[in-house]
mmCIF file of C-alpha atoms in Angstrom:
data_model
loop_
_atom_site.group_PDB
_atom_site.id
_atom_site.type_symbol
_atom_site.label_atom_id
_atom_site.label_comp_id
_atom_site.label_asym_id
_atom_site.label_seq_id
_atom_site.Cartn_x
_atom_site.Cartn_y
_atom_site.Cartn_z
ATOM 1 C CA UNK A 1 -16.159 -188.521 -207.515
ATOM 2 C CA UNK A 2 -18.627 -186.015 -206.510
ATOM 3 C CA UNK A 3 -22.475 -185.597 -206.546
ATOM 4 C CA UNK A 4 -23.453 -182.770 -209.231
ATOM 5 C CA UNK A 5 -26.126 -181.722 -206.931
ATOM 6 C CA UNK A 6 -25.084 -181.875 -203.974
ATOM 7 C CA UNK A 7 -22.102 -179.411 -205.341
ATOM 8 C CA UNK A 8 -25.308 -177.038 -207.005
ATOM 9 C CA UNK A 9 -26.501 -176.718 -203.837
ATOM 10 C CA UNK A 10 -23.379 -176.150 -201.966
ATOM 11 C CA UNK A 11 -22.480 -173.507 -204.653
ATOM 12 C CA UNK A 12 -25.997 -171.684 -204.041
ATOM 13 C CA UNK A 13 -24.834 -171.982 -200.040
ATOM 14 C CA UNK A 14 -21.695 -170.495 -200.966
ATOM 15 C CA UNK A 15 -22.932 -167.207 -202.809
ATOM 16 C CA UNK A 16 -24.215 -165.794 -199.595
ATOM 17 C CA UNK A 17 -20.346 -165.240 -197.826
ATOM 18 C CA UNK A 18 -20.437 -162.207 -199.846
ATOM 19 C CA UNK A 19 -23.972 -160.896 -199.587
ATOM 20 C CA UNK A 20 -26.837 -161.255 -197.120
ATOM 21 C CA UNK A 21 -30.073 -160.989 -199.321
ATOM 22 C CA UNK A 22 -29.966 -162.696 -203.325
ATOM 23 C CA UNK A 23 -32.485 -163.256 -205.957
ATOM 24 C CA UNK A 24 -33.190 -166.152 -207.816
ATOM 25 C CA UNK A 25 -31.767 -164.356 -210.448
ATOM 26 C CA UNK A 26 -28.907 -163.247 -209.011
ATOM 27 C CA UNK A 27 -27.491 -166.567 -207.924
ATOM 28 C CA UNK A 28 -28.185 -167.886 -211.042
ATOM 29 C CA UNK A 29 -25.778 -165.752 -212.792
ATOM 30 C CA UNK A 30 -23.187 -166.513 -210.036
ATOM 31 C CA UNK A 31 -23.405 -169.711 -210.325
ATOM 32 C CA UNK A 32 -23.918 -170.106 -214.179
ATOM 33 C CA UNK A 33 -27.195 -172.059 -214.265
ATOM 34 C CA UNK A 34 -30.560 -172.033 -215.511
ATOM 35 C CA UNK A 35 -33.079 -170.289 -213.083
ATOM 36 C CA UNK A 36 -35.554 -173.624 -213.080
ATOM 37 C CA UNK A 37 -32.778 -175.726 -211.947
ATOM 38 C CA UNK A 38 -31.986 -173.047 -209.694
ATOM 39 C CA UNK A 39 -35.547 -172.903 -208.170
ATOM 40 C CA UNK A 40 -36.013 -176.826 -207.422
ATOM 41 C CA UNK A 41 -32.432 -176.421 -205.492
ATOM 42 C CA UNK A 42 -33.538 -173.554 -203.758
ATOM 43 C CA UNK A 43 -36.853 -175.225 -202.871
ATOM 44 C CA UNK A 44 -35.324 -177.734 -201.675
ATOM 45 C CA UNK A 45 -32.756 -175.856 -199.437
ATOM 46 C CA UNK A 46 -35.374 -173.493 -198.224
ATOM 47 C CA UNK A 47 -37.754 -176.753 -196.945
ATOM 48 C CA UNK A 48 -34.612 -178.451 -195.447
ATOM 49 C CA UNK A 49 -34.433 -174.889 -193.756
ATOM 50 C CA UNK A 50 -30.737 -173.871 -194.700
ATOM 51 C CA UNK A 51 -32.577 -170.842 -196.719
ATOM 52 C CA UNK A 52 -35.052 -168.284 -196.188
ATOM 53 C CA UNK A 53 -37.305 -166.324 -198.606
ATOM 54 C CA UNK A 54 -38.500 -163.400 -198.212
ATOM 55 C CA UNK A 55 -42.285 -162.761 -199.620
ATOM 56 C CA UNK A 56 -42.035 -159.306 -199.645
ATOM 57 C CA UNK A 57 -38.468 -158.773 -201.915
ATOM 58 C CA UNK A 58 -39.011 -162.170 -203.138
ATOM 59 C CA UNK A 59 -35.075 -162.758 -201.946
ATOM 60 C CA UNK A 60 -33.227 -165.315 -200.269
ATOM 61 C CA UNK A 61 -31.469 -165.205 -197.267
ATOM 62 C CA UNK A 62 -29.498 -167.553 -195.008
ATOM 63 C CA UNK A 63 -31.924 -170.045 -193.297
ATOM 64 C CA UNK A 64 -31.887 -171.059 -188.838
ATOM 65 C CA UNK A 65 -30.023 -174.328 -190.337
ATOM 66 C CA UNK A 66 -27.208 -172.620 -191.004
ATOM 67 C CA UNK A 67 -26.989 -171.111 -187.443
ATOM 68 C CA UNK A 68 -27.759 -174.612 -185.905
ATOM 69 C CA UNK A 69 -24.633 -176.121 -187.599
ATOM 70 C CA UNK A 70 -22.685 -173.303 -186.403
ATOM 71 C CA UNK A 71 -23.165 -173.315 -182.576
ATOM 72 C CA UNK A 72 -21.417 -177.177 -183.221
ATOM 73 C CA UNK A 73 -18.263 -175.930 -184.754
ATOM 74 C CA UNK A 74 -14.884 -176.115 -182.610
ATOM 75 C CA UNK A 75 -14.100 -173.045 -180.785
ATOM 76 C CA UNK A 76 -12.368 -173.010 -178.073
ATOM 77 C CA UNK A 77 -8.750 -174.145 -179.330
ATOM 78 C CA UNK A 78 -8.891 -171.932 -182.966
ATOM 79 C CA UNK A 79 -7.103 -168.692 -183.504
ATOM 80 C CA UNK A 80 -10.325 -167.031 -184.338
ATOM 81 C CA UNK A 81 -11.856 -167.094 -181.205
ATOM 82 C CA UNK A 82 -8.263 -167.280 -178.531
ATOM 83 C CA UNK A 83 -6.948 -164.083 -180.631
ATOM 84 C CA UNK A 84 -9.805 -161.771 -180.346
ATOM 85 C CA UNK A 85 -9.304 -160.206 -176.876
ATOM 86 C CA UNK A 86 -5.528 -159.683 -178.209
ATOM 87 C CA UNK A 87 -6.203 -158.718 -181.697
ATOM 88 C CA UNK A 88 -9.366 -156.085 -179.813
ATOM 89 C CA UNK A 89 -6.219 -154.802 -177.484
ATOM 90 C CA UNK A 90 -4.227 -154.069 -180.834
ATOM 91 C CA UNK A 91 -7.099 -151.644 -182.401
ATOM 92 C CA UNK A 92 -7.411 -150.106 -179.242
ATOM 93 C CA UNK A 93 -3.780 -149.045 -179.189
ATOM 94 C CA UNK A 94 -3.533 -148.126 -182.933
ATOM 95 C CA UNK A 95 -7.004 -147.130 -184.080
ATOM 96 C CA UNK A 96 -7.230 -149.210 -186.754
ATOM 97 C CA UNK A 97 -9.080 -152.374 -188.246
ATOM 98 C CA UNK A 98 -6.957 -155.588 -187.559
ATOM 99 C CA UNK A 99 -7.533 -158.455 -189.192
ATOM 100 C CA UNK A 100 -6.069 -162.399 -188.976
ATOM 101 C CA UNK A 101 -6.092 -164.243 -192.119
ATOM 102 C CA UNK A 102 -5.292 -167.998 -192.967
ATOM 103 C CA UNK A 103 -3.406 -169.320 -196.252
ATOM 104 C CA UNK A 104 -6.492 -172.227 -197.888
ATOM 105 C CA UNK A 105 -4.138 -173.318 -200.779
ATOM 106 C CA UNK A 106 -3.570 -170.430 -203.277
ATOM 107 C CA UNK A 107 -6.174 -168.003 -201.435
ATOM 108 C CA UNK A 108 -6.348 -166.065 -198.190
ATOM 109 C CA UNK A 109 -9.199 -166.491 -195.851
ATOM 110 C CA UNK A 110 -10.173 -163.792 -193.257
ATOM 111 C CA UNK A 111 -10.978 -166.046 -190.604
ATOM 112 C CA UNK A 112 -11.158 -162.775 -187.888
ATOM 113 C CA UNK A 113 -11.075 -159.369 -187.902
ATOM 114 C CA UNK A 114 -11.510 -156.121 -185.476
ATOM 115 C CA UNK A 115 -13.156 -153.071 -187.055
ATOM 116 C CA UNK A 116 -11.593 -149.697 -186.223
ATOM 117 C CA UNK A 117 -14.357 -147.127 -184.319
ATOM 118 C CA UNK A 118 -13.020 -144.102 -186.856
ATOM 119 C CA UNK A 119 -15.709 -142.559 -189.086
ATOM 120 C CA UNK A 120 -13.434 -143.196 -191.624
ATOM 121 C CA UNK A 121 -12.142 -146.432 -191.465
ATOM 122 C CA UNK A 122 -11.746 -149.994 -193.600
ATOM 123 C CA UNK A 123 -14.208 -152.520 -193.261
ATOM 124 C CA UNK A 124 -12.953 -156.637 -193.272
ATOM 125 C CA UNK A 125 -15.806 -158.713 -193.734
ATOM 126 C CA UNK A 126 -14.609 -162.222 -191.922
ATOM 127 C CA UNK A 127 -15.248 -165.291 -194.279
ATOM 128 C CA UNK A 128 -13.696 -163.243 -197.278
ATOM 129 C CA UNK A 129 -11.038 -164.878 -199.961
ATOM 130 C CA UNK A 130 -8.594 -163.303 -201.676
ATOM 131 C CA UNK A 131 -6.031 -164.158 -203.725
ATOM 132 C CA UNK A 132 -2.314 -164.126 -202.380
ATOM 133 C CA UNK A 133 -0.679 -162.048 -205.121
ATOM 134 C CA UNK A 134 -1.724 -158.440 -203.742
ATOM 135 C CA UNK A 135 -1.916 -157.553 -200.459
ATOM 136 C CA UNK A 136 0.442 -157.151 -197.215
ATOM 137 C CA UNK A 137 -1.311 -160.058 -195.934
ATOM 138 C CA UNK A 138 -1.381 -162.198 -199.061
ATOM 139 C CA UNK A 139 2.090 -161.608 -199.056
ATOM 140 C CA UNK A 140 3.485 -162.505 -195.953
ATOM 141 C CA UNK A 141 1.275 -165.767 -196.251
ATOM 142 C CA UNK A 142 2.714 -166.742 -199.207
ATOM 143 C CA UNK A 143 6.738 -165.598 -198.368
ATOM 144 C CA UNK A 144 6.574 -168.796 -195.475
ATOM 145 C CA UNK A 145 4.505 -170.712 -197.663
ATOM 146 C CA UNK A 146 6.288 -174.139 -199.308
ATOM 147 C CA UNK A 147 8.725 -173.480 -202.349
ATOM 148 C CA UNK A 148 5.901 -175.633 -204.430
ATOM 149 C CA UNK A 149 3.261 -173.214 -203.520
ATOM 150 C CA UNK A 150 4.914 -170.051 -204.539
ATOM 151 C CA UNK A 151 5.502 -172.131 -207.781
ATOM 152 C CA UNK A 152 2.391 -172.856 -208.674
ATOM 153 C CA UNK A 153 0.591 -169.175 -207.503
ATOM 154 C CA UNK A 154 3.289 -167.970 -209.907
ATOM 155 C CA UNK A 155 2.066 -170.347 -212.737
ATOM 156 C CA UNK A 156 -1.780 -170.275 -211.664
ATOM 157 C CA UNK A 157 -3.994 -168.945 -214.586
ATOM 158 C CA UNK A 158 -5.352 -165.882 -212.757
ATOM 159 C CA UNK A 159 -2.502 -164.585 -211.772
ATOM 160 C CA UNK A 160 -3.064 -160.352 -212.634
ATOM 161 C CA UNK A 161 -1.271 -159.155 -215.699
ATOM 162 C CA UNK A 162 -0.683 -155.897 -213.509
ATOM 163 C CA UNK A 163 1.629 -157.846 -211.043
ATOM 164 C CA UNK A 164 4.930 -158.360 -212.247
ATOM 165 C CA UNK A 165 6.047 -162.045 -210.855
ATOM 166 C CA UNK A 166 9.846 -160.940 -210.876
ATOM 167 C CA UNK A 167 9.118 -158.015 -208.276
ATOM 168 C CA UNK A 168 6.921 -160.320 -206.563
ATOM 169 C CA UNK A 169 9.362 -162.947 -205.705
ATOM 170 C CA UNK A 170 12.156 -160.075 -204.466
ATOM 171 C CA UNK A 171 9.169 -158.665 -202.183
ATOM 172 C CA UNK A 172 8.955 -162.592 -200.527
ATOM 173 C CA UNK A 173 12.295 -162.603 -200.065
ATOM 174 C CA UNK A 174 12.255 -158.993 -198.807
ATOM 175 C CA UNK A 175 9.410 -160.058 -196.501
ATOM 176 C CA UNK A 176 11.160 -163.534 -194.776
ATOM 177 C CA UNK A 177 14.526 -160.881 -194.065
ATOM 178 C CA UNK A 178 12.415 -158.194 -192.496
ATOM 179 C CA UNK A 179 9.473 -159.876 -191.377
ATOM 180 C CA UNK A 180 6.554 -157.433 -191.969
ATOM 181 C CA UNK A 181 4.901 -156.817 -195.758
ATOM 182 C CA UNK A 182 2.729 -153.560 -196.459
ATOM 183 C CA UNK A 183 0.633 -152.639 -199.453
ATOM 184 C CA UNK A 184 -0.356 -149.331 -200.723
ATOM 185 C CA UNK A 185 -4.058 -149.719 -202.885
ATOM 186 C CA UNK A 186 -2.761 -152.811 -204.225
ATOM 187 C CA UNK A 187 -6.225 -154.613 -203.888
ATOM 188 C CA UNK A 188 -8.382 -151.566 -202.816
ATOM 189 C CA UNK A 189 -7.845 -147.471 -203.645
ATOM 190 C CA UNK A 190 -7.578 -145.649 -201.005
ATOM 191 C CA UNK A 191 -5.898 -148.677 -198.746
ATOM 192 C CA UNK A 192 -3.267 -149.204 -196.900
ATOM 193 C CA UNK A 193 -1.938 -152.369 -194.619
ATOM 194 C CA UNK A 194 0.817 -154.044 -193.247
ATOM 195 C CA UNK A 195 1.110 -157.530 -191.989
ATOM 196 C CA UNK A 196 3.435 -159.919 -190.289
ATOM 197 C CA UNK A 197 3.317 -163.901 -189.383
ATOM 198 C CA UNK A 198 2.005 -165.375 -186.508
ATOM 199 C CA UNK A 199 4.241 -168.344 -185.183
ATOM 200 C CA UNK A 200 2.183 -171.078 -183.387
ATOM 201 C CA UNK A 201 4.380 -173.818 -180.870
ATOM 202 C CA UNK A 202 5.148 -176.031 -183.351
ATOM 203 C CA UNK A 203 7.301 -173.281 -184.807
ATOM 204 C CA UNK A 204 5.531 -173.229 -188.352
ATOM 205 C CA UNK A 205 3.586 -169.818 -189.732
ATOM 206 C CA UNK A 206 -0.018 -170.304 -189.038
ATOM 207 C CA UNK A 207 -1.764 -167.170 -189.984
ATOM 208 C CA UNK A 208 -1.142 -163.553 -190.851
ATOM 209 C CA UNK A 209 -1.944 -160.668 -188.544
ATOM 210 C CA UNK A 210 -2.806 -157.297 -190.237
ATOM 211 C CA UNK A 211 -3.976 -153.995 -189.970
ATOM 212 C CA UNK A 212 -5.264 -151.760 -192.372
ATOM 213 C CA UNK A 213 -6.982 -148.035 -193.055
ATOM 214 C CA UNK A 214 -6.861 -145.083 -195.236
ATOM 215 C CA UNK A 215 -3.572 -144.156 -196.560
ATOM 216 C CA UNK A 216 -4.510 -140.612 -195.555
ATOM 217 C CA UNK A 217 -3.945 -142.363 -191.916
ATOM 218 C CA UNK A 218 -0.913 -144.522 -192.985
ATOM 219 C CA UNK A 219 1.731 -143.501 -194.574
ATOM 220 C CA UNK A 220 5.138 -145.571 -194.869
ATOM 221 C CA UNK A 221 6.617 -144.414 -192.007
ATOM 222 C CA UNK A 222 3.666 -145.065 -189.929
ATOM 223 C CA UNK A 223 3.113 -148.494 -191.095
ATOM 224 C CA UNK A 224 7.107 -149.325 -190.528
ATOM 225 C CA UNK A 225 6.811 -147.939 -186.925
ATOM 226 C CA UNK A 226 3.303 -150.186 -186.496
ATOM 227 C CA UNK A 227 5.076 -153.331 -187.920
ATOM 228 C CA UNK A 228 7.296 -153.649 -184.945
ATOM 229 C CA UNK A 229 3.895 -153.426 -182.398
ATOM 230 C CA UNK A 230 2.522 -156.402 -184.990
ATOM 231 C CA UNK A 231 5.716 -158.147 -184.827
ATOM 232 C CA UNK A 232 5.843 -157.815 -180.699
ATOM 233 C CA UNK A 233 1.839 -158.896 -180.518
ATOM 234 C CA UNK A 234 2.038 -161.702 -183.370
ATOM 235 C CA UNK A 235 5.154 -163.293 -181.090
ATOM 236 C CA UNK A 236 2.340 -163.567 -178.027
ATOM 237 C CA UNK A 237 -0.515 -164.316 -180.243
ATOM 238 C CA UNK A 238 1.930 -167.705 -181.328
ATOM 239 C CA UNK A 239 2.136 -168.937 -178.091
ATOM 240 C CA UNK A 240 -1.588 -169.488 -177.863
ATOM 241 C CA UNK A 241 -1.935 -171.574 -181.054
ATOM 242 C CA UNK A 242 0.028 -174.493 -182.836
#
């Protein structure tokens, strides 16, 4: 069982991985509630510190709690922080954003990511989910996932009507022969990506490394000749992790 407003409050926590500054307002709409029950949980969260308003715009903002909690959280042995200098040494080379993601059930996580310096480029926001049936990295995630996940992300109730499962399920086996997935504006227009597994010790897939920009930058051929530099960097990235 679970306290109603303790998961309120958590859900008014939760609306800021997508945007910095919200209204009362606004996170009342995202999180379907009425704006005076709203307001005491905000109260609340602001006096505890874990929010900030701001006078001026009357918005909220992330509070110093938040920041406090963080400097506590483990480090030094996950894949976020150990693949940075690698996953930095990959957008050097190719110029474009790279980005690690984790499989959390039926979504992807971005758990890292390395923006490209291009004027032009794709931005990956880290902390961003997404679900696994578009996208290279999605894809590859969910091709080494269990048989009984695949099954139920086919029967989930938001899987996209555009997203034929049949083709799907010949792309994850497509993916496990070749090793590499790429997408072309499947989630965004203009977008292009390809992705391949990491491997950790234990000999298990443990996150998905990608890299993505403009498809005016990547066309097929490019992001076939790419997926073999993943492939090569994802093999040393795996012997850093479990």
């Amino acid at each position: 069982m679970t306290v109603r407003a303790v998961e309120r409050a958590l859900d008014i926590l939760l609306c800021f991985t997508q945007e910095s500054d919200l209204s009362l307002t606004e996170i009342a709409a995202k999180i379907s509630l009425h704006k005076s029950t709203v307001h005491r949980l905000l109260t609340t969260l602001e006096e505890k510190g874990f929010l900030l308003r701001n006078e001026a715009t009357d918005k909220y903002r992330l509070g110093i709690r938040i920041w406090e909690l963080s400097t506590h959280l483990p480090t030094l042995d996950e894949p976020a922080a150990l693949l940075l200098p690698a996953m930095e040494r990959l957008r050097d080379r190719l110029g474009e954003t790279v980005s690690l993601y984790l499989r959390d059930d039926l979504e992807r996580v971005r758990i890292q990511a390395v923006q490209s310096r291009q004027a032009i480029r794709r931005v990956a926001q880290i902390g961003a989910r997404l679900p696994l049936s578009v996208g290279a990295s999605s894809k590859v995630l969910a091709a080494y996932a269990p048989p009984e996940v695949q099954v139920r992300l086919l029967a989930d109730s938001s899987w996209p009507e555009a997203v034929d499962r049949s083709l799907y399920l010949e792309q994850l086996k497509e993916i496990t022969r070749c090793g590499y997935a790429t997408s072309f504006e499947e989630r965004e227009p203009g977008a292009a990506a390809v992705a391949v597994p990491i491997v950790g010790r234990s000999g298990k897939v443990v996150a998905a490394l990608s890299l993505s920009g403009p498809v005016s930058r990547l066309s097929r051929e490019t992001l076939e000749q790419y997926a073999a530099i993943l492939t090569e960097n994802a093999a040393e990235m795996g012997l850093m992790i479990d």
